[in-house]
CSV table of C-alpha atoms in Angstrom, one decimal:
chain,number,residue,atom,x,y,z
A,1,UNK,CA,27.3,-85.6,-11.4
A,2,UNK,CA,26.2,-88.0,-12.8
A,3,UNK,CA,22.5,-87.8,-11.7
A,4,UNK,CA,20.7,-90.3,-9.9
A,5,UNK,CA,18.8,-92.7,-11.4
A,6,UNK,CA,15.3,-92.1,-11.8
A,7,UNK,CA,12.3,-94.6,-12.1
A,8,UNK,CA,10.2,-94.1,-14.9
A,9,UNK,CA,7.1,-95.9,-15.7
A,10,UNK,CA,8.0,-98.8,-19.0
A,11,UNK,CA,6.2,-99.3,-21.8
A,12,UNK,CA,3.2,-101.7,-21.7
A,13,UNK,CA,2.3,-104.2,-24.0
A,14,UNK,CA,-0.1,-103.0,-26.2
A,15,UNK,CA,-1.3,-105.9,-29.2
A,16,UNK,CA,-2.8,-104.6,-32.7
A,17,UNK,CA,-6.0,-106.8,-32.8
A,18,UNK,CA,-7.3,-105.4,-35.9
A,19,UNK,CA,-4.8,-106.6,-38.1
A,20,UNK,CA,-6.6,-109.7,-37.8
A,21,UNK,CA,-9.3,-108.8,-38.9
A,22,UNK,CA,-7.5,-107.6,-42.1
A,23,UNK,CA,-9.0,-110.8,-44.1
A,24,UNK,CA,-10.0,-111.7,-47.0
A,25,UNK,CA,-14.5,-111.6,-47.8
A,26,UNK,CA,-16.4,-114.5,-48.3
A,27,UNK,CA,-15.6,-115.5,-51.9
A,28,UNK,CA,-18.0,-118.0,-51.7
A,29,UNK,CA,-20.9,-117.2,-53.8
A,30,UNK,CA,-18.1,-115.7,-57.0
A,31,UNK,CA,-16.1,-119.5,-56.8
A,32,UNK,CA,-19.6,-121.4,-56.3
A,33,UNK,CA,-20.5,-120.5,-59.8
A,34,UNK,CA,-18.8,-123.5,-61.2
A,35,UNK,CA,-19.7,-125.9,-58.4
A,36,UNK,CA,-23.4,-124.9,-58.7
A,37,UNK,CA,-23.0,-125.7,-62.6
A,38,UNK,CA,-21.4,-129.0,-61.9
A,39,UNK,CA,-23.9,-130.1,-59.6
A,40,UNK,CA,-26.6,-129.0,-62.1
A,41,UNK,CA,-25.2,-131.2,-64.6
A,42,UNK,CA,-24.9,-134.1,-61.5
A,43,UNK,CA,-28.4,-133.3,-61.3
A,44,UNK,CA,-29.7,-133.9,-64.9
A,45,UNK,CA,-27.5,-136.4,-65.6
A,46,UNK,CA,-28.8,-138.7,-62.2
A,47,UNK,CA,-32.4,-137.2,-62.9
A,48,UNK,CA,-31.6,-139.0,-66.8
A,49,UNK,CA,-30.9,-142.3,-65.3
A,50,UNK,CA,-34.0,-142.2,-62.7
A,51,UNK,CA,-36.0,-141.4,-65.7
A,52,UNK,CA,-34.4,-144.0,-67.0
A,53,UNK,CA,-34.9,-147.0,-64.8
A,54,UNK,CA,-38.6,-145.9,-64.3
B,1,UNK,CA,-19.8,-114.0,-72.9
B,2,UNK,CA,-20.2,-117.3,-71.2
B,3,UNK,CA,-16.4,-117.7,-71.8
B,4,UNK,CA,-15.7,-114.4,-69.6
B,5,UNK,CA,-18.3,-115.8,-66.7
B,6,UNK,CA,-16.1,-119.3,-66.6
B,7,UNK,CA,-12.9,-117.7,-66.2
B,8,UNK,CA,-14.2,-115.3,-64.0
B,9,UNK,CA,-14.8,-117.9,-61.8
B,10,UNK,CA,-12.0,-119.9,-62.1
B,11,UNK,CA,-9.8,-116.8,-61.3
B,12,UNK,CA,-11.8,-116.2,-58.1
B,13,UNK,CA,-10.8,-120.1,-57.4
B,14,UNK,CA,-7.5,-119.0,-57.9
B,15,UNK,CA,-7.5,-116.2,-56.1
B,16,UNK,CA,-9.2,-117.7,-53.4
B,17,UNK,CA,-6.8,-120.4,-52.8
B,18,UNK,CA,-3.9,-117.6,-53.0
B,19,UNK,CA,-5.7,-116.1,-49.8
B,20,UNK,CA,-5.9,-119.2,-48.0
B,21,UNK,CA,-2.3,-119.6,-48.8
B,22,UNK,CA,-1.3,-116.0,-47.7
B,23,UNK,CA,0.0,-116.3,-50.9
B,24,UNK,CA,-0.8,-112.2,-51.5
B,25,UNK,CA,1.9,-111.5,-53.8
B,26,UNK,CA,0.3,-113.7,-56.3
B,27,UNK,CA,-3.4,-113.1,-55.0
B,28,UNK,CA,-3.1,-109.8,-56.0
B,29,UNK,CA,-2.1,-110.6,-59.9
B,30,UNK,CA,-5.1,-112.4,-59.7
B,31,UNK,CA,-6.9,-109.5,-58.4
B,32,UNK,CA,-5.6,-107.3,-61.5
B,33,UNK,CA,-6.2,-110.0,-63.9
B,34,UNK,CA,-10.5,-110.1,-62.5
B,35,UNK,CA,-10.5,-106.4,-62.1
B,36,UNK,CA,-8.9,-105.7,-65.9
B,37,UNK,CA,-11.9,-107.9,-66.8
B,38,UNK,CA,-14.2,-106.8,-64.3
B,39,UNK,CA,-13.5,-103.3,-63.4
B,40,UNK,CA,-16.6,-102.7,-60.8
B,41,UNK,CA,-15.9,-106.0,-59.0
B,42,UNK,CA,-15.9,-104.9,-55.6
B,43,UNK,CA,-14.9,-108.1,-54.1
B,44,UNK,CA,-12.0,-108.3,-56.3
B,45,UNK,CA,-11.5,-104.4,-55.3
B,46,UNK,CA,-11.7,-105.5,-51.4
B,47,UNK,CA,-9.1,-108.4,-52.2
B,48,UNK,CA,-6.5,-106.2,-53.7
B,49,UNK,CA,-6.7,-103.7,-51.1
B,50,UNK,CA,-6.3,-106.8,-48.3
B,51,UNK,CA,-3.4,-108.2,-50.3
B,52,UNK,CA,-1.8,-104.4,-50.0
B,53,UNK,CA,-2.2,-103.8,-46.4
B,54,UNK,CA,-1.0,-107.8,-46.1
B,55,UNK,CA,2.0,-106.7,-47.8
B,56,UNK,CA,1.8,-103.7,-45.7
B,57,UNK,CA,2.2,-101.4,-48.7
B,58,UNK,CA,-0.4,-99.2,-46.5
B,59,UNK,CA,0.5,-96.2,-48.8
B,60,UNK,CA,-0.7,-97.5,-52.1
B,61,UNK,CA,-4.0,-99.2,-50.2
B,62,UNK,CA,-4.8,-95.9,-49.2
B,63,UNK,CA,-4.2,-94.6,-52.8
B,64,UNK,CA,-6.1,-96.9,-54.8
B,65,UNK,CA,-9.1,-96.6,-51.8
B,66,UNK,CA,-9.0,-93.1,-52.7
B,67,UNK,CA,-8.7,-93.5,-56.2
B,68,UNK,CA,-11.6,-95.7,-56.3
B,69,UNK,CA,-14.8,-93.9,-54.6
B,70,UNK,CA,-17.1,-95.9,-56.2
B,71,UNK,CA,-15.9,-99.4,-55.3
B,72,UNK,CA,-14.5,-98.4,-51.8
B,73,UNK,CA,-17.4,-96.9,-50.0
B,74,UNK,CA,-17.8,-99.8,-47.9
B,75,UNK,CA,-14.2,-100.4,-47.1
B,76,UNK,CA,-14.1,-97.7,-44.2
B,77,UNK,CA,-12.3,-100.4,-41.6
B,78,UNK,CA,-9.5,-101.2,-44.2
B,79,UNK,CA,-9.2,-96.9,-44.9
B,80,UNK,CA,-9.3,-96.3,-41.1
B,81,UNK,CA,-6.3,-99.0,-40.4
B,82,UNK,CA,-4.3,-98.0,-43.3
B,83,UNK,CA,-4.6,-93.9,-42.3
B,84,UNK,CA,-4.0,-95.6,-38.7
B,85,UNK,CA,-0.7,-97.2,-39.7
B,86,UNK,CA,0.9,-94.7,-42.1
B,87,UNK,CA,-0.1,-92.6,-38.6
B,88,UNK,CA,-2.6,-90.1,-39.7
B,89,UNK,CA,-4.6,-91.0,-36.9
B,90,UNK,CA,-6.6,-88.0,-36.5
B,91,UNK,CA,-7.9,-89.0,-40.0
B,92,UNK,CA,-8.4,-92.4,-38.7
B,93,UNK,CA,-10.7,-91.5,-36.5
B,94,UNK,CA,-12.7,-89.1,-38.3
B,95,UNK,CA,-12.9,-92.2,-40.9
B,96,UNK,CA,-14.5,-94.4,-38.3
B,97,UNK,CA,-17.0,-91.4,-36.5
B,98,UNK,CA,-18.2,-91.1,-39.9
B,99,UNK,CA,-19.1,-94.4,-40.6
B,100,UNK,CA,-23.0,-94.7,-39.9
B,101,UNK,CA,-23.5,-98.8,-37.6
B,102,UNK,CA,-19.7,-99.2,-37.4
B,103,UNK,CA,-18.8,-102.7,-37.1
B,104,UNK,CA,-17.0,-104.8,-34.1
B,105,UNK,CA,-13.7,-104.5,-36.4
B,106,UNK,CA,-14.1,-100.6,-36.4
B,107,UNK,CA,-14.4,-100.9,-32.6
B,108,UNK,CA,-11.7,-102.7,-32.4
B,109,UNK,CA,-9.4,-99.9,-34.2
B,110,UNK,CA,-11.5,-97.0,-32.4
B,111,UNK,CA,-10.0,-98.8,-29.7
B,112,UNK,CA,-6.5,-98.5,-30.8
B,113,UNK,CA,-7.2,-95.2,-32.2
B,114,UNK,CA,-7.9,-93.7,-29.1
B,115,UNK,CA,-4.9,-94.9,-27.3
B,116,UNK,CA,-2.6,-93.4,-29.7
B,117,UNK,CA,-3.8,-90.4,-29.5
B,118,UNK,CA,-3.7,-90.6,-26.0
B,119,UNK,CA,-7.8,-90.5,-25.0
B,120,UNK,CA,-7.8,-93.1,-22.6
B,121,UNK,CA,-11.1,-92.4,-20.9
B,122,UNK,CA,-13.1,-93.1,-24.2
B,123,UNK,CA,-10.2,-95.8,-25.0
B,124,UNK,CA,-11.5,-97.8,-21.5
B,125,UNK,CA,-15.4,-97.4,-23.4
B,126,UNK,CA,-14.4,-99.0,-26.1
B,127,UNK,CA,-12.7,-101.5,-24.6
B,128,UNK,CA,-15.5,-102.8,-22.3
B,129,UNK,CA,-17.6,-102.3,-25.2
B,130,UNK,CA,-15.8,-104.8,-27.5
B,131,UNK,CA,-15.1,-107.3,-24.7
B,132,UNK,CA,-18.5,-107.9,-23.8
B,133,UNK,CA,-19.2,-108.1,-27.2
B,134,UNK,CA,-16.5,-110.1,-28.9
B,135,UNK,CA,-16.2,-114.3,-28.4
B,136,UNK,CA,-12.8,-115.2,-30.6
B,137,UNK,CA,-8.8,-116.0,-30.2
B,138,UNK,CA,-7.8,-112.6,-28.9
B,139,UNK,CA,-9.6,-112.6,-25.6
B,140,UNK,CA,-5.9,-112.6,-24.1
B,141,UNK,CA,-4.3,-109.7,-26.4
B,142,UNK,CA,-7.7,-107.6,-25.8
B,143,UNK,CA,-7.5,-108.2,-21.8
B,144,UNK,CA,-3.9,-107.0,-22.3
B,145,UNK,CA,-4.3,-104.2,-24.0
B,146,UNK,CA,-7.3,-103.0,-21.5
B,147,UNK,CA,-4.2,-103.1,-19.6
B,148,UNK,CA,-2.7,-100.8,-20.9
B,149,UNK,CA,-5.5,-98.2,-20.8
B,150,UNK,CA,-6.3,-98.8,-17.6
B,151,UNK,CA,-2.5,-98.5,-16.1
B,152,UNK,CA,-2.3,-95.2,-18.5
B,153,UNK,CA,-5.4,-93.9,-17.0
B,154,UNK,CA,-3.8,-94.1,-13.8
B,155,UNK,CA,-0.4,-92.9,-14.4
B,156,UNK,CA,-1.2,-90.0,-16.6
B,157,UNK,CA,-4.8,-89.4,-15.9
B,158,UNK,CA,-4.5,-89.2,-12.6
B,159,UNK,CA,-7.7,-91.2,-12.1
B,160,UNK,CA,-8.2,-94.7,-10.0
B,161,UNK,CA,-9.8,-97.0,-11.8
B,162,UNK,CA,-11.2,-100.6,-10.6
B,163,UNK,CA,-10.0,-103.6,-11.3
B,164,UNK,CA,-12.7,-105.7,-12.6
């Protein structure tokens, strides 16, 4: 007493990868709703004024 | 009708730019708000579970996964890491075995599955598997973690492996 050391194998670094691909979807087509109404109006308005000059 | 469509919408905007943020705490008020409108949006459904396990309140993801058969049936990668890090691994797996095509993010946790519990053999599979098949930012952690297998393999699986 007291024992001897003894080795003993550490630890090794081990990483949790899936966490990052804890994320949100694509919420692309639920917020393009409004973008693809804007541009519609874009649209009709610019297709007005071509009309327009013709 | 029209006026629930706009602000439907305009809380996904919101909710959207909460995610970006990592602003969950708020993202998933949002996600109530949609969901108390919308109570089969699934992507609103997927959100609030995200925003849980960001908050890693793995416990109630879990619950409301459960709770919810009918919007969670394709959220098998967010059960599997939630049963994996309340450490019900055994379920874990099972989760992922059953899931019919799984994904590269289901690899991924087979991956980390199977070195908790200790299977380093089929661990070392997966772990080629998803290398060859994965170009991203974790390259490094990955190699390190096939690391790990492989020096596990030989100190408790008394098997050499190659170095590759």
């Amino acid at each position: 007493f007291p024992p001897n050391f003894q080795p003993i194998p550490c630890k090794p670094l081990f990483f949790d990868i899936a966490f990052n691909h804890v994320e949100f979807p694509s919420l692309e087509d639920k917020v393009e709703q409004k973008k693809a109404a804007g541009g519609g109006l874009t649209g009709f308005v610019k297709g007005w004024l071509w009309g327009g000059k013709k | 009708m029209a006026q629930v469509e706009v602000n439907l919408s305009a809380l996904f905007t919101e909710l959207n730019k909460h995610g970006q943020n990592g602003d969950y705490d708020r993202a998933i008020k949002v996600t109530n708000k949609i969901l108390k409108a919308a109570p089969g949006d699934k992507k609103a459904f997927h959100c609030k579970v995200i925003c849980l396990i960001q908050q890693s309140d793995f416990r109630q993801a879990l619950k409301v996964l459960q709770d919810n058969s009918n919007l969670s049936s394709e959220l098998t990668f967010e059960k599997a890491y939630c049963q994996y890090r309340l450490n019900a691994v055994r379920d874990a797996l099972s989760t992922i075995r059953d899931t019919i095509n799984p994904d590269i993010k289901l690899k991924e946790l087979e991956g980390q599955v199977l070195y908790r519990l200790e299977e380093y053999e089929d661990c070392l599979d997966v772990y080629r598997d998803v290398i060859k098949n994965t170009s991203d930012d974790y390259e490094e952690e990955r190699h390190t973690n096939l690391s790990a297998v492989t020096a596990a393999l030989q100190i408790w699986g008394d098997k050499n492996v190659d170095d590759y």
